[in-house]
């Protein structure tokens, strides 16, 4: 029964030990101080008071927020090392509030990394990973102009890999380890193997039960650390013990567990592994049947665990009861911002509505003004147009009346001349019978007088019918000057006989002329020549 219990305890404690290394270190550190002399305790309290006093004095003299942040970080680190996680946790949130105002990415990266550590100690892996990622983001956003900056980035990737491994997400752990390796090779030009990366890969493959690869990586890391950083051998030896336990090589497993304990005693580092390693050694000795040794190691492990649990319960019970001041402040800030945004949006809506109403009113007034102006202008133009039309009508009627009068006068004058010409012909016939000698002389004078009479008539016709000849020629360019004269007489409604008398030609000649004119104009028999010419 004891052997069955020991086997189960070995596997259970193996996983628990992996997840709680950092927690055990802090607890053991607190136990160490709790069991020290009162003098040492007083010295620690005095040192803490001196740090606090110095920092506060610096705060009184200076207003540099970054120095205040550094004070909170130092005090948080001191509280964490003493196991006062609640105080450390609160100091980190206070530092974060100030650091976010300053925007210093390196400080923000440090704060989030420390918050990740605290959350990791209590197994809150989701929050721990969140803060580790925040730390990585701030480091990435910084300017990496120096080799050490890339070193910070590699460390951030490594810390995330470790946190993913503790959370049980082994694949993501390997992904971030590969990122570390790639960063070292491409940016830092480092071709040497990094023992930390090797050791973490060995641990992950061990958890994957890939014993061959796990042993290869852990042995490589061990060989490098034995030459350089011997303190990290506490972890390497402990996991090599787990490896050989899994391979059921008990003696070799005990050998590496004891080497881990010896290195821990010498360096006094990674003390969080002590309880787990003691318990595993006890389990292995129990499996070998060496019960005294098994009891010895199990008793040491139990005492440390009990002390550790007491410290955890007494000192850190308040951690999960602490009010998250940062989150409360951020929530209050968000609520205030939302209220202000709501007020601003409400005012904007009101301003928009007011502007819209004003715009509608202004637009309406402008529209009414334009409409009124347009209507006034239309009325004015209509009145002016009507007045102009009336004036034109009156002028036209007046002109037509004058034209009609003059045309009548011209016609009367022409008819009088024709009548006079008839009387002259009668007298000439009488003279021809009585005195033939005088007849020829007088007839010549009468013919010359008729020519002058036509010229006088044509001049008066042109004055009355302005541009008649121009319109006639423009419309019918083929008409001769004689035919144009005939058209003028046709316009005045003269018949063929009257035209013959006035033009001193025969009636037959007038008929021929009228026929030619109709033909050139293009009139048919049904068309009236006099009406057509009168409308030109």
Steps between C-alpha positions, in 0.01 A plus 500: 500500500787736593677416173182576299460827688864588438472432124193721467661765719809499280304580180269749669778688674706501182233706317415713803867580549533618139205737535599649839874562490483875524240478775714268711801725465311796641349294779837353603652844493225620734550199731870575513432851622227383738744258669788751517595687815313808616809712431507401134125562485550846640779566251268397212223721631747784540626445142144498367423817694816664366406414140147629555621817674762570232248447222239720671759769562586484129129529415469808722790668325422400142191462291650248258233231448754247373691522828174435681444198277849370579428542872186286466694238301776482763247473782301238308815292448585527871146395600507212252831369641346515851190312380276806535335441165194712568714807562724418203192457284354836611831684444521364146150629412584841646818504293302400191258790543786751501704324231211502252479878533872534428497247215846360579493165318795346686341572839162373380666182374663446842173556690301259285775239526491524883120479500531185289734353760255570786204354313713198404587433865133446579430296190299770320666409173259683267566832673869421528523437125300816428747717693801319353364575155446864595863513610608350167288752308658797678850363442421456129372857476828630642796598282738209470818673393730314737583137556371511858158608377476183293608315812192642677283378216651151521440498878134600443452215254668259743282612795187444287624154403550412870155634589332301222682190620375558856149547364526163324505650149818324391467568127481875550795471733705345219384770257633778722825312560545481122441877489779543756732290288412684180551840664842399627615369164361776273517815712769431759718287268543250782592156365566347843238287669305677774496266803177654635320422174650152496390432856145627440468290185622200702232565767224533239600180321515330839140605563417366156657168605757530220781367718763485225477865397449612861822325611697642206397862570539475881847340478615771256371769735663328803841489331485873418370604846768292678756725329319832551182561700514229766197636690259397221625142549248478788224491237688291244590227754142494632355441153768246419380318813145514357633369170671197649200439727291476186760261354478301827872550564454560873866524604578753230188697585596514872851600398375804307242594766776500766725705272215750463464521881878541548516780243195663663671490842820650360344780293184554708311559174186345347397390848146452371620163362609366842166362620424335168845340471490371860162343443616334176812358671279365779276334243795338321655368823162363596484328163843349567382379839734726697224622731718686752648722229159536344353610834791739563453684170120491521508647851725788388271563202185494715640742757599748234163462326309555825704809582458622148124447511481693826689791358288488183176499699602767747686748280332466165140416579424861430625477138169373370305743721696809390310761310646537161568873518629517148192332358273712719680815387487394137132408534426838658705668230316308227165591654603864523622496140177333389295760685703782348473342157125466550476867600719602206296288260177647642635853457618416152155367414339813644745721313438303184125531543533873574724550198256302289205712617699820443608376160140419410387845617780677315439290193128575521563873534748497214259296290214739575723799423612346172142401415374851581779657297436263212128568502561874518744478215262285296218747562725788403619320187143406416387860544791627295432238236133589489585869484752435225251281314234770529747763387614285210139434411419867514811587304419232248141613473618859466757400243248290314259789504766735371606241246145443393444873471811551297418197288158646434653835422750333274228305328281809460794693367576224254140481392492877453811479293347224292186710455711796409688286253172394341399862454838579349455218252160638401655842449784350300255317274317829441830676437606226263193559289539880496874551504714202427822701527443602857385148591840335478671764714237491773487118502874484567461733796212290633711179480789665691250624754364149551850373577548771758156421634597132558818595677307732728241228565767236571672731748180560693419124492839418647449747786168343584604133456843500658721200409233354271744459214762346733257240633375430148850450357606293803204271451502496117842599368420413138257791455628777270482874594201548259319203657572647842327826391203296383489323839487841673196599294340157560547556877296822464221294333538668156335313216668431166362808321604734781846346503528536123402870517742569786787309344416621148488144365231292343251293701627190327851574625360526853331159466824344376689658790248373758525150349882502526483621859258220600728247333818628675325516835359148451128572534228272363185614323305480826744735682422874499803705393376827654445345847837321494691822413296704750626270782867549411 
